[in-house]
GROMACS .gro file of N, CA and C in nm:
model
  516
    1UNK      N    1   8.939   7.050  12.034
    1UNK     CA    2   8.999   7.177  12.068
    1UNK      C    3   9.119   7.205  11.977
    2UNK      N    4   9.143   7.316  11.928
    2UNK     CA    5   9.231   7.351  11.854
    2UNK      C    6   9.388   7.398  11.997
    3UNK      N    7   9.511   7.382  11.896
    3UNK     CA    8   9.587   7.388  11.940
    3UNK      C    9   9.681   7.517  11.987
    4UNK      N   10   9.707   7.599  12.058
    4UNK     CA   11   9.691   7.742  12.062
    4UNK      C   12   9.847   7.771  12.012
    5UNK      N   13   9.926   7.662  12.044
    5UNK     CA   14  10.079   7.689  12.043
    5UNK      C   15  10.114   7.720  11.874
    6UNK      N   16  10.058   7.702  11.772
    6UNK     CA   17  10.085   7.689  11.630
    6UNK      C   18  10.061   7.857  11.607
    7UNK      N   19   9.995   7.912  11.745
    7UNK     CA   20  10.018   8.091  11.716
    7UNK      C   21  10.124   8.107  11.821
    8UNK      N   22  10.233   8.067  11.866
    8UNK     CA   23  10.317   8.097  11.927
    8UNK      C   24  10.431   8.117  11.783
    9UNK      N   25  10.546   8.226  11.834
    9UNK     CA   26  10.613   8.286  11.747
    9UNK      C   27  10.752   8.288  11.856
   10UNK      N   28  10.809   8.198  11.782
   10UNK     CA   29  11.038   8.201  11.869
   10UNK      C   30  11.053   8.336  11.817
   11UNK      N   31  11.034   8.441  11.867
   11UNK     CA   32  11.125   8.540  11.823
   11UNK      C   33  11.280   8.492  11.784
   12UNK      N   34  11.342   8.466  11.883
   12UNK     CA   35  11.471   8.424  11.867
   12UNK      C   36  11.514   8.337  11.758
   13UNK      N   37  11.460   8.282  11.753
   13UNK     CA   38  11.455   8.164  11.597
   13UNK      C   39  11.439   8.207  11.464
   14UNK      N   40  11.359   8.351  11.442
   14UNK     CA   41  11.394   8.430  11.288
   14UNK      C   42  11.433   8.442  11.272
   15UNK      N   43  11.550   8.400  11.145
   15UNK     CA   44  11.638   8.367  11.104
   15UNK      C   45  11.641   8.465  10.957
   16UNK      N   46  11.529   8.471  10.890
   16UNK     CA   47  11.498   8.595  10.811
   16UNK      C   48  11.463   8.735  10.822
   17UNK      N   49  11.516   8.834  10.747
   17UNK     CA   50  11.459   8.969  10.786
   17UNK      C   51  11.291   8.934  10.788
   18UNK      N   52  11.265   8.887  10.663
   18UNK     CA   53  11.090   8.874  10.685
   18UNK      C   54  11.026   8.702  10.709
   19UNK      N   55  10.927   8.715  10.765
   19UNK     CA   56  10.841   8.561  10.767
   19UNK      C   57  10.719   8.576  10.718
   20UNK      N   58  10.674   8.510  10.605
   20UNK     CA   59  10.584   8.515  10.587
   20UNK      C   60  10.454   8.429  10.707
   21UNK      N   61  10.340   8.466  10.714
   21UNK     CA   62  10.239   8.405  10.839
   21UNK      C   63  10.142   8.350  10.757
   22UNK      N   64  10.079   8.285  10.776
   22UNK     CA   65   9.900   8.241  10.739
   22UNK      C   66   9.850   8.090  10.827
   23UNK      N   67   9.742   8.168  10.880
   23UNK     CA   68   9.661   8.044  10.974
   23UNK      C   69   9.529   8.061  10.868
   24UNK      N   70   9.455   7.939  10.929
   24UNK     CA   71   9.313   7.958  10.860
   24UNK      C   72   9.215   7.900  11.027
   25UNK      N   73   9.118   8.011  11.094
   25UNK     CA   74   9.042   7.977  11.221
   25UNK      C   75   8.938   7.930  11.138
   26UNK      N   76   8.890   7.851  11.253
   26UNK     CA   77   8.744   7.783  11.260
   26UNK      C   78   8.693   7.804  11.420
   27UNK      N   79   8.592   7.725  11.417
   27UNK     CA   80   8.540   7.718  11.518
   27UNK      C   81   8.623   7.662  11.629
   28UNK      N   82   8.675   7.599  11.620
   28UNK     CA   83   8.802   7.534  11.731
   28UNK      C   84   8.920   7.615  11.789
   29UNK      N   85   8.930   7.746  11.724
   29UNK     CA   86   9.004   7.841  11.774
   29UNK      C   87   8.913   7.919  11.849
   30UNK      N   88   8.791   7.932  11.840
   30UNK     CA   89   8.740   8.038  11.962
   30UNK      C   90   8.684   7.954  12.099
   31UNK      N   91   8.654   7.835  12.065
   31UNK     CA   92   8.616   7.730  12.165
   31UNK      C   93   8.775   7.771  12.242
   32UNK      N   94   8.884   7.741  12.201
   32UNK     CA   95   8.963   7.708  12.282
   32UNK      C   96   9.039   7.807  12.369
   33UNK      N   97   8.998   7.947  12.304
   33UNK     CA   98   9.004   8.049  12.406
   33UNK      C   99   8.932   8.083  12.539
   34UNK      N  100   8.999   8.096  12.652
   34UNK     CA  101   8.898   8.092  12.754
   34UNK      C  102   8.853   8.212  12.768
   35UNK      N  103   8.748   8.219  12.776
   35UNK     CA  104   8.641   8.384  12.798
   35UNK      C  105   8.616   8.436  12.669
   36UNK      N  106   8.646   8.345  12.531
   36UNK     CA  107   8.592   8.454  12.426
   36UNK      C  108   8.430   8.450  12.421
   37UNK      N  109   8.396   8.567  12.363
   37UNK     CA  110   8.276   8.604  12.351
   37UNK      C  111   8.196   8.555  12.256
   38UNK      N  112   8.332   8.558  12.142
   38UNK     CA  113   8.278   8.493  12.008
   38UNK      C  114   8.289   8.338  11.989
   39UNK      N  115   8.219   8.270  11.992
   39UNK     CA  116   8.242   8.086  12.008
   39UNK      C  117   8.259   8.075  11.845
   40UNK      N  118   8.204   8.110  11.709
   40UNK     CA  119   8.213   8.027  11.622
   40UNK      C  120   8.261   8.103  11.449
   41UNK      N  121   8.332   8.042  11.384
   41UNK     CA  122   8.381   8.143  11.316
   41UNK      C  123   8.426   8.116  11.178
   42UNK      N  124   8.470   8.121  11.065
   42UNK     CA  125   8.556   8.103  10.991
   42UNK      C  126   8.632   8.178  10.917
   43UNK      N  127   8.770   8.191  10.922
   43UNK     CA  128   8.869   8.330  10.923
   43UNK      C  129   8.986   8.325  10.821
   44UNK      N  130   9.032   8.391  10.774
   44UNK     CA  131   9.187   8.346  10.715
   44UNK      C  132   9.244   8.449  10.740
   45UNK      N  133   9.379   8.424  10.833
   45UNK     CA  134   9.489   8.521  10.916
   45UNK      C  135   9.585   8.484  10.819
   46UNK      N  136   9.623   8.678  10.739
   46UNK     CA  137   9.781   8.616  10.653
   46UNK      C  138   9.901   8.767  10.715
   47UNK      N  139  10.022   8.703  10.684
   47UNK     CA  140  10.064   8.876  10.755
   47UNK      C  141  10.253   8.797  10.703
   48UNK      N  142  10.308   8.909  10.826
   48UNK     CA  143  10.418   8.891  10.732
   48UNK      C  144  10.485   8.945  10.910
   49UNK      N  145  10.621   8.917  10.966
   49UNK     CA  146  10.678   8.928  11.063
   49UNK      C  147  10.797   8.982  11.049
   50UNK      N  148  10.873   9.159  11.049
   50UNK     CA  149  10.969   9.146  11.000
   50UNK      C  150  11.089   9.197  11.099
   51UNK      N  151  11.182   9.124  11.105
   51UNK     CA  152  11.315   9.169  11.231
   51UNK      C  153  11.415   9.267  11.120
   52UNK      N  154  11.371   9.358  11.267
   52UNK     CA  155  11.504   9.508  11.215
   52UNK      C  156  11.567   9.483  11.367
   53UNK      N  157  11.643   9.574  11.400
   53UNK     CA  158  11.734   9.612  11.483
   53UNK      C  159  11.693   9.650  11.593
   54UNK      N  160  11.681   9.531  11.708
   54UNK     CA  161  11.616   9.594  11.825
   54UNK      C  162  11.448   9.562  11.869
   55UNK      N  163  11.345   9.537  11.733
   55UNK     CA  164  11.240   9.499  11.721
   55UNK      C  165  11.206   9.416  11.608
   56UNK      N  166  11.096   9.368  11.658
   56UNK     CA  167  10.982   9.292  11.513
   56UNK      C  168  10.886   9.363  11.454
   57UNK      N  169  10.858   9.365  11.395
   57UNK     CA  170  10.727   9.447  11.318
   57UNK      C  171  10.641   9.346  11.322
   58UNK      N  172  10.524   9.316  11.344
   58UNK     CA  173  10.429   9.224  11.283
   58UNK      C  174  10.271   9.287  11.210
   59UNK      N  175  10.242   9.245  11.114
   59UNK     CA  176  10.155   9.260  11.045
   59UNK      C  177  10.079   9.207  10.992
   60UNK      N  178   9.959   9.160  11.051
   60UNK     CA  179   9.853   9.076  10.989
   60UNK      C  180   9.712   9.138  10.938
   61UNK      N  181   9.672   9.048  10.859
   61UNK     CA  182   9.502   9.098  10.781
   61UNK      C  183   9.437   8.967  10.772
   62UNK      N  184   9.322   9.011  10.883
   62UNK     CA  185   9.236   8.889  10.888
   62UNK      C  186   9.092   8.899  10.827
   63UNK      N  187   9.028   8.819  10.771
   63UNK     CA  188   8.910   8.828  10.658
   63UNK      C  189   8.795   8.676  10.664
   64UNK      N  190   8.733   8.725  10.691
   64UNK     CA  191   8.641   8.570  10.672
   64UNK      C  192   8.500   8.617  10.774
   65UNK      N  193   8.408   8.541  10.844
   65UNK     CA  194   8.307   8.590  10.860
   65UNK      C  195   8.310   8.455  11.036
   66UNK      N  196   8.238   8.565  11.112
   66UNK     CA  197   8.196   8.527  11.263
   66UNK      C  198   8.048   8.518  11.272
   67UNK      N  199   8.022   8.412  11.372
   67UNK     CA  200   7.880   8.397  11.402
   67UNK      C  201   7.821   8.449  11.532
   68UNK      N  202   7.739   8.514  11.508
   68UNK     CA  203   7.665   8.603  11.647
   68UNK      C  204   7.548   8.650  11.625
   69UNK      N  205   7.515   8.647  11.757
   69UNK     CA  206   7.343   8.674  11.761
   69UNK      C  207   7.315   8.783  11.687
   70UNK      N  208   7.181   8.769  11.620
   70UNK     CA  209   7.148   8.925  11.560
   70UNK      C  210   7.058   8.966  11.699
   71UNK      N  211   7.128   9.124  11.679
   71UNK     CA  212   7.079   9.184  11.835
   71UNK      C  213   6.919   9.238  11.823
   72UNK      N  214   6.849   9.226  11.665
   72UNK     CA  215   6.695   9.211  11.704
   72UNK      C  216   6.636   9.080  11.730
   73UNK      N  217   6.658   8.986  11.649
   73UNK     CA  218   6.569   8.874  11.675
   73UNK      C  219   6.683   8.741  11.748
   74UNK      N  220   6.792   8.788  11.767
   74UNK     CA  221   6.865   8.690  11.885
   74UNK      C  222   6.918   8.577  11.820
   75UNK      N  223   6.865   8.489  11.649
   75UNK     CA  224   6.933   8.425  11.581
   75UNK      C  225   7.059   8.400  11.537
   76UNK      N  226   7.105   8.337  11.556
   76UNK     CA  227   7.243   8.374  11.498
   76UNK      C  228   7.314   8.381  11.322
   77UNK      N  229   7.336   8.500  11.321
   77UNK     CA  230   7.420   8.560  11.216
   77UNK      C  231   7.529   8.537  11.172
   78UNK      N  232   7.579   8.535  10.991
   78UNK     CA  233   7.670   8.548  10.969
   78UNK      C  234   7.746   8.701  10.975
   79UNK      N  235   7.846   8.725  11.032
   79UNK     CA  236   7.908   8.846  11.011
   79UNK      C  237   8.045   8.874  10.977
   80UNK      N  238   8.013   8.965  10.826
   80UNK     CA  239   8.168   8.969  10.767
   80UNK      C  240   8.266   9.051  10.856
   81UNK      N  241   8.365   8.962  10.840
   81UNK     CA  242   8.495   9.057  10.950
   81UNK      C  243   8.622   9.104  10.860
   82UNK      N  244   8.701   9.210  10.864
   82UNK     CA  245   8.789   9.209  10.813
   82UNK      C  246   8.872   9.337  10.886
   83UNK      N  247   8.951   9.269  10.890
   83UNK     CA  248   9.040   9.319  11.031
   83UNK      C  249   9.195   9.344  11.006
   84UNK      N  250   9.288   9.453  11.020
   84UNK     CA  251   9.450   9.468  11.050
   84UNK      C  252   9.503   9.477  11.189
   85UNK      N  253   9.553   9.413  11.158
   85UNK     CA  254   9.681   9.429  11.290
   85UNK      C  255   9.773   9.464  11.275
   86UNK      N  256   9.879   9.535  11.407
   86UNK     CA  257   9.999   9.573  11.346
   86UNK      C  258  10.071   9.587  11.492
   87UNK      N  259  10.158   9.464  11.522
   87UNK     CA  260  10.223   9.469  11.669
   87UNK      C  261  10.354   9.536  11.631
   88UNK      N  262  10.436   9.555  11.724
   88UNK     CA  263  10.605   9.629  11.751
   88UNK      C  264  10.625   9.539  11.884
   89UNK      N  265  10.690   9.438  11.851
   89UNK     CA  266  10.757   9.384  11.965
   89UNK      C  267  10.911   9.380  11.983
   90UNK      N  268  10.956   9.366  12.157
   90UNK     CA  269  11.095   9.386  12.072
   90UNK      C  270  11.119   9.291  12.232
   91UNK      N  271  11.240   9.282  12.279
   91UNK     CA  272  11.288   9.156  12.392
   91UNK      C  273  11.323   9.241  12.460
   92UNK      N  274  11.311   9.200  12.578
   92UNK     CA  275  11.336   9.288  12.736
   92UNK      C  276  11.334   9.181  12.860
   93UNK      N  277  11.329   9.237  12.965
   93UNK     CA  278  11.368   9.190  13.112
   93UNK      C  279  11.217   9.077  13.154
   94UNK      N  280  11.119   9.112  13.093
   94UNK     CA  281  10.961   9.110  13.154
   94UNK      C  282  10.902   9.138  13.009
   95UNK      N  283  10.792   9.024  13.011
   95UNK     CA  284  10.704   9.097  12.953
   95UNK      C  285  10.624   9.194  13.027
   96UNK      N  286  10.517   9.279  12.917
   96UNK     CA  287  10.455   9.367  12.943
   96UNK      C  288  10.444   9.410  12.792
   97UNK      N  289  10.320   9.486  12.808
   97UNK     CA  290  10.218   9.540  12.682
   97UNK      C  291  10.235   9.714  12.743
   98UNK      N  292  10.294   9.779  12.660
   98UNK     CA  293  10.285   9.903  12.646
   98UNK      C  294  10.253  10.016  12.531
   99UNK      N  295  10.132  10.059  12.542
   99UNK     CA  296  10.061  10.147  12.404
   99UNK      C  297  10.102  10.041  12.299
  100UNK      N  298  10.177  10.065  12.220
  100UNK     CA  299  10.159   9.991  12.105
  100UNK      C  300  10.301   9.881  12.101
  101UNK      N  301  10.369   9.892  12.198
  101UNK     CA  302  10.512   9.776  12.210
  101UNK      C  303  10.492   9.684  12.325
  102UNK      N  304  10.496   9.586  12.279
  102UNK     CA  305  10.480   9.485  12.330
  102UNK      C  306  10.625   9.409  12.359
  103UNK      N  307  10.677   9.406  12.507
  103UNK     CA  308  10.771   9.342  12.533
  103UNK      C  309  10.810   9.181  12.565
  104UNK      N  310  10.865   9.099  12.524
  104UNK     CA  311  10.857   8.971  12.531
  104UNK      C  312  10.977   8.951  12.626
  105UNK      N  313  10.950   8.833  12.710
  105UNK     CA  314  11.099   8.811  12.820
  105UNK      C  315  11.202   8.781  12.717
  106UNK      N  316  11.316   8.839  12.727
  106UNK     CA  317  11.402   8.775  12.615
  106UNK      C  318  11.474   8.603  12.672
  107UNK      N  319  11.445   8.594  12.805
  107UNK     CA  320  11.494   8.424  12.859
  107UNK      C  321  11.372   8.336  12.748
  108UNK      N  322  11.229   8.350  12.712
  108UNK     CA  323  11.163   8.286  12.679
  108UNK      C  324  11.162   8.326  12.525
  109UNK      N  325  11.143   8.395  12.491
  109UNK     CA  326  11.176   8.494  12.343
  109UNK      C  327  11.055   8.457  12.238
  110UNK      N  328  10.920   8.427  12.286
  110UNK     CA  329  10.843   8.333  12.221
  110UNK      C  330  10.645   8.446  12.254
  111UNK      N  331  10.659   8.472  12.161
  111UNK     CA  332  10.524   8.574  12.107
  111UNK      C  333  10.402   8.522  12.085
  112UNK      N  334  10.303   8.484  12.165
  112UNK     CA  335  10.190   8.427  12.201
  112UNK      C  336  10.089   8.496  12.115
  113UNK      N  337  10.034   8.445  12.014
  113UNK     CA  338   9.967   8.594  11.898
  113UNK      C  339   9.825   8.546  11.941
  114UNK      N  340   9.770   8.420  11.998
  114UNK     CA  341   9.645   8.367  11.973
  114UNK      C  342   9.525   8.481  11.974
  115UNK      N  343   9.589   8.497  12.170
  115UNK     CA  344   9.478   8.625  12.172
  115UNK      C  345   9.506   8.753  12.142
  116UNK      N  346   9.602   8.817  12.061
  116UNK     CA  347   9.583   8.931  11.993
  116UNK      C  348   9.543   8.926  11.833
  117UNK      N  349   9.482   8.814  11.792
  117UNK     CA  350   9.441   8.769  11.686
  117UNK      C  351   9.291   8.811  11.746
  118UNK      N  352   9.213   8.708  11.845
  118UNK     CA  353   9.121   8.762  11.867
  118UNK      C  354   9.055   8.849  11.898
  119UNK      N  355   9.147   8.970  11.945
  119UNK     CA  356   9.108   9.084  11.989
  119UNK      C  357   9.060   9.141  11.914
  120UNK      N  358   9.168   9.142  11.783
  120UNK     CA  359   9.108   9.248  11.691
  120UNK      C  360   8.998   9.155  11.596
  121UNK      N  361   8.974   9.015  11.598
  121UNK     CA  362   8.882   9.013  11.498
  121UNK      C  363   8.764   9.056  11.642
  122UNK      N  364   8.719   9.051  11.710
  122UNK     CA  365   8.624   9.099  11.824
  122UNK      C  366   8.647   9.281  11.804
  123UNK      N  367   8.742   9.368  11.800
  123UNK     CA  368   8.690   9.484  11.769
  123UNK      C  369   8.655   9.478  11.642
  124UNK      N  370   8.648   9.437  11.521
  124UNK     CA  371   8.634   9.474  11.390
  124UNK      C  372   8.492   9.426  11.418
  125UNK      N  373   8.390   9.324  11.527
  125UNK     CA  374   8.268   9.306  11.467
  125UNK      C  375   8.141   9.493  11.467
  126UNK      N  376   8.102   9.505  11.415
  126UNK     CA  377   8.007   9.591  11.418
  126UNK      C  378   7.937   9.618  11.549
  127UNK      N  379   7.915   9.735  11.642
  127UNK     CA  380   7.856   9.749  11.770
  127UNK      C  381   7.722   9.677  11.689
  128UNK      N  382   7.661   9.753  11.622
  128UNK     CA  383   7.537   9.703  11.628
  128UNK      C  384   7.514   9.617  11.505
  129UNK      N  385   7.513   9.441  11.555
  129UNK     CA  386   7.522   9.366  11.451
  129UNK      C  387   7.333   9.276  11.376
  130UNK      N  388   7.307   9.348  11.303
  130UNK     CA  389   7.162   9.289  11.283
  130UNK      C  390   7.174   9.221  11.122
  131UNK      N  391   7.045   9.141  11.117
  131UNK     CA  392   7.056   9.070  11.008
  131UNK      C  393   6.972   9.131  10.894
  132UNK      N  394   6.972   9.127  10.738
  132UNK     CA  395   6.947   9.271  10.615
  132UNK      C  396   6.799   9.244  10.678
  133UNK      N  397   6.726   9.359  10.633
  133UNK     CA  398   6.617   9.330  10.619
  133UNK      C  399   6.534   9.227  10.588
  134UNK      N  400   6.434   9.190  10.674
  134UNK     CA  401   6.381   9.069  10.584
  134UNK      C  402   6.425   8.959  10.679
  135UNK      N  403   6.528   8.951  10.719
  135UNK     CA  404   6.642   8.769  10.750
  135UNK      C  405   6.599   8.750  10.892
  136UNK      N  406   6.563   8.852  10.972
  136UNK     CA  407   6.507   8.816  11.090
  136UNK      C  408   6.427   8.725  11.138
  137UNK      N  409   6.444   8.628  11.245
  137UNK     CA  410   6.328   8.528  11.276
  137UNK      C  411   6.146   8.574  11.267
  138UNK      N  412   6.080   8.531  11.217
  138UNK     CA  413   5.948   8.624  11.186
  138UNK      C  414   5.870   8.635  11.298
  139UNK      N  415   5.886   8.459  11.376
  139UNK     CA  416   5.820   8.488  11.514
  139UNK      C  417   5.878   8.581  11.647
  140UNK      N  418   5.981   8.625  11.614
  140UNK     CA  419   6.049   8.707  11.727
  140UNK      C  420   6.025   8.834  11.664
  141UNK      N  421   6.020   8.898  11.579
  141UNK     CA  422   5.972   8.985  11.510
  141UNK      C  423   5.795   9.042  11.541
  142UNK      N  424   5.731   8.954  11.521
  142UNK     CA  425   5.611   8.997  11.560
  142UNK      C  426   5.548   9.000  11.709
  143UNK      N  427   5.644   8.935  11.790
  143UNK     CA  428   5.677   8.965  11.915
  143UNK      C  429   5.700   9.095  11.958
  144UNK      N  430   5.828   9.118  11.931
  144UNK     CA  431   5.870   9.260  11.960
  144UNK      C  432   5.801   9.345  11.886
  145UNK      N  433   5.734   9.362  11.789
  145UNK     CA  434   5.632   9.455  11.732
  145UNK      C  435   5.536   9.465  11.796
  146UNK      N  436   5.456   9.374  11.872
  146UNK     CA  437   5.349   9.387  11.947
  146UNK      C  438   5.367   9.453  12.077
  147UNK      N  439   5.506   9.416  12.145
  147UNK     CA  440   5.535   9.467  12.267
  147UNK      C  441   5.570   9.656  12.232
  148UNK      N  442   5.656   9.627  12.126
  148UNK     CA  443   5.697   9.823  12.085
  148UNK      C  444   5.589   9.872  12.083
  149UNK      N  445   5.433   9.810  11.980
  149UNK     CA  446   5.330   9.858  11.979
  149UNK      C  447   5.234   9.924  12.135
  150UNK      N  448   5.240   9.831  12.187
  150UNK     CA  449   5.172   9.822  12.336
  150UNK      C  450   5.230   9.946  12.375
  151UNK      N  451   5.389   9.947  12.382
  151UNK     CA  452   5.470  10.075  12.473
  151UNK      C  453   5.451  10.199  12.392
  152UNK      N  454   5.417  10.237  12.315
  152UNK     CA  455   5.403  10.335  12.244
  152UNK      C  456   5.231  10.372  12.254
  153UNK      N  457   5.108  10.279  12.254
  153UNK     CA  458   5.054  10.310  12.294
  153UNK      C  459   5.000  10.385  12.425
  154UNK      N  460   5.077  10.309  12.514
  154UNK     CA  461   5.037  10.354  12.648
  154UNK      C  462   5.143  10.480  12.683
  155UNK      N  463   5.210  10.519  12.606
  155UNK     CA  464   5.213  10.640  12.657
  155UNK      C  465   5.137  10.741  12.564
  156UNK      N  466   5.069  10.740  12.478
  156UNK     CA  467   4.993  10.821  12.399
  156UNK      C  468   4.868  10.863  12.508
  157UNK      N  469   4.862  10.758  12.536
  157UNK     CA  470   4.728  10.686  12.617
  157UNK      C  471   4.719  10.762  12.762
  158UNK      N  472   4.810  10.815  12.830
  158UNK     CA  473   4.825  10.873  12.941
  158UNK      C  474   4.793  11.015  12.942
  159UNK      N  475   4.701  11.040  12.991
  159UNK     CA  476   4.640  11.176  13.028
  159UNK      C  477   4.788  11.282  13.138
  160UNK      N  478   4.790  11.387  13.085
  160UNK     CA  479   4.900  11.475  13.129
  160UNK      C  480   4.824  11.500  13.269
  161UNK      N  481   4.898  11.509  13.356
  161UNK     CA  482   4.836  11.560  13.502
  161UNK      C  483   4.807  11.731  13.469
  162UNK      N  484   4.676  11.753  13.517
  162UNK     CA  485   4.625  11.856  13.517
  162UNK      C  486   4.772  11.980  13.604
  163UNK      N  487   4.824  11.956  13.722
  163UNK     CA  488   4.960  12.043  13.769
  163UNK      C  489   5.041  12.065  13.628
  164UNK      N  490   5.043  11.981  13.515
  164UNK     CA  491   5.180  12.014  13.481
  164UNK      C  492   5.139  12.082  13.322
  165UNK      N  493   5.009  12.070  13.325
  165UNK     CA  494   4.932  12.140  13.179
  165UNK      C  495   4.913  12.285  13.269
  166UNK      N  496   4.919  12.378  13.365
  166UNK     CA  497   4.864  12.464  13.395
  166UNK      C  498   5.029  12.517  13.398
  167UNK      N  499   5.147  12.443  13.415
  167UNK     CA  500   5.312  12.513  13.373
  167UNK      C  501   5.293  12.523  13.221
  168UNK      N  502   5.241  12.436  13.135
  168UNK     CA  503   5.256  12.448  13.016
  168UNK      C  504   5.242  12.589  12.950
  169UNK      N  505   5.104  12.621  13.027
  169UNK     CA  506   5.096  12.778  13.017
  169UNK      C  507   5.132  12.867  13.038
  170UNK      N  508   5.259  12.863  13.105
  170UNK     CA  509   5.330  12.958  13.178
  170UNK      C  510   5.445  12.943  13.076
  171UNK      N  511   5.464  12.824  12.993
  171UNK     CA  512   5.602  12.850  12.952
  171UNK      C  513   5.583  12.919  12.799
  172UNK      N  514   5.421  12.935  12.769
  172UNK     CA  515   5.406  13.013  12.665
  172UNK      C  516   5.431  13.154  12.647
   0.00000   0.00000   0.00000
């Protein structure tokens, strides 16, 4: 299991206007999230953290490629990801996530990025993720061709009820 705290961030401890960031994920970062969707991966997170007056800016760009089923033949796929982020955090009473500011307790002062790393590489994957032409499993393929075939036949195949061919004529 990968270690989640090495994406924890001391606000309080920047000591520079800017920080430079860079992680590199694998598979051991999505295992160790609980409930991600995406289990397997390989990523490179680089960005830059910068304290002004009152807030942080943070800014990351993540790039590398996730593994997931292709949604025709169910194999699993490589899929390129490439993803920005861009938090505004600043210290307050409570955390809490609001539109785009994100408040950190200022008693704890410490910015938990793991899972807003994953968020956005999970929105950047494609709704509909399939593999090029061709790359699909062949036996799941001729599966579902036979079954699309079948369903397309049988409705060709269905005689119109005589009630609803005698409206047909009416709507001429």
């Amino acid at each position: 299991m990968c270690n989640l705290e090495r994406f924890d961030i001391d606000l309080k401890a920047l000591t520079c206007e800017q920080t430079a960031l860079s992680w590199e994920l694998d598979n051991h970062f999505f295992q160790s999230l609980e409930g991600a969707q995406v289990q397997e991966g390989s990523l490179h997170v680089s960005g830059s953290i910068r304290k002004a007056v009152g807030f942080f800016e943070l800014l990351l760009h993540t790039d590398g490629t996730v593994r997931i089923p292709c949604d025709r033949c169910l194999e699993m796929m490589d899929q390129p990801i490439e993803a920005d982020l861009r938090l505004v955090v600043k210290l307050g009473s409570e955390y809490q996530e609001n539109d785009d500011i994100i408040t950190v307790d200022e008693n704890e002062g410490v910015l938990h990025l793991a899972w807003f790393i994953y968020e956005s590489i999970v929105l950047a994957v494609p709704i509909q993720h399939v593999h090029q032409p061709g790359d699909c499993n062949d036996a799941m393929m001729r599966v579902l061709n036979e079954h699309s075939a079948a369903r397309s036949s049988d409705a060709d195949a269905k005689e119109i009820d005589p009630r609803w061919e005698a409206l047909k004529k009416l709507k001429v």
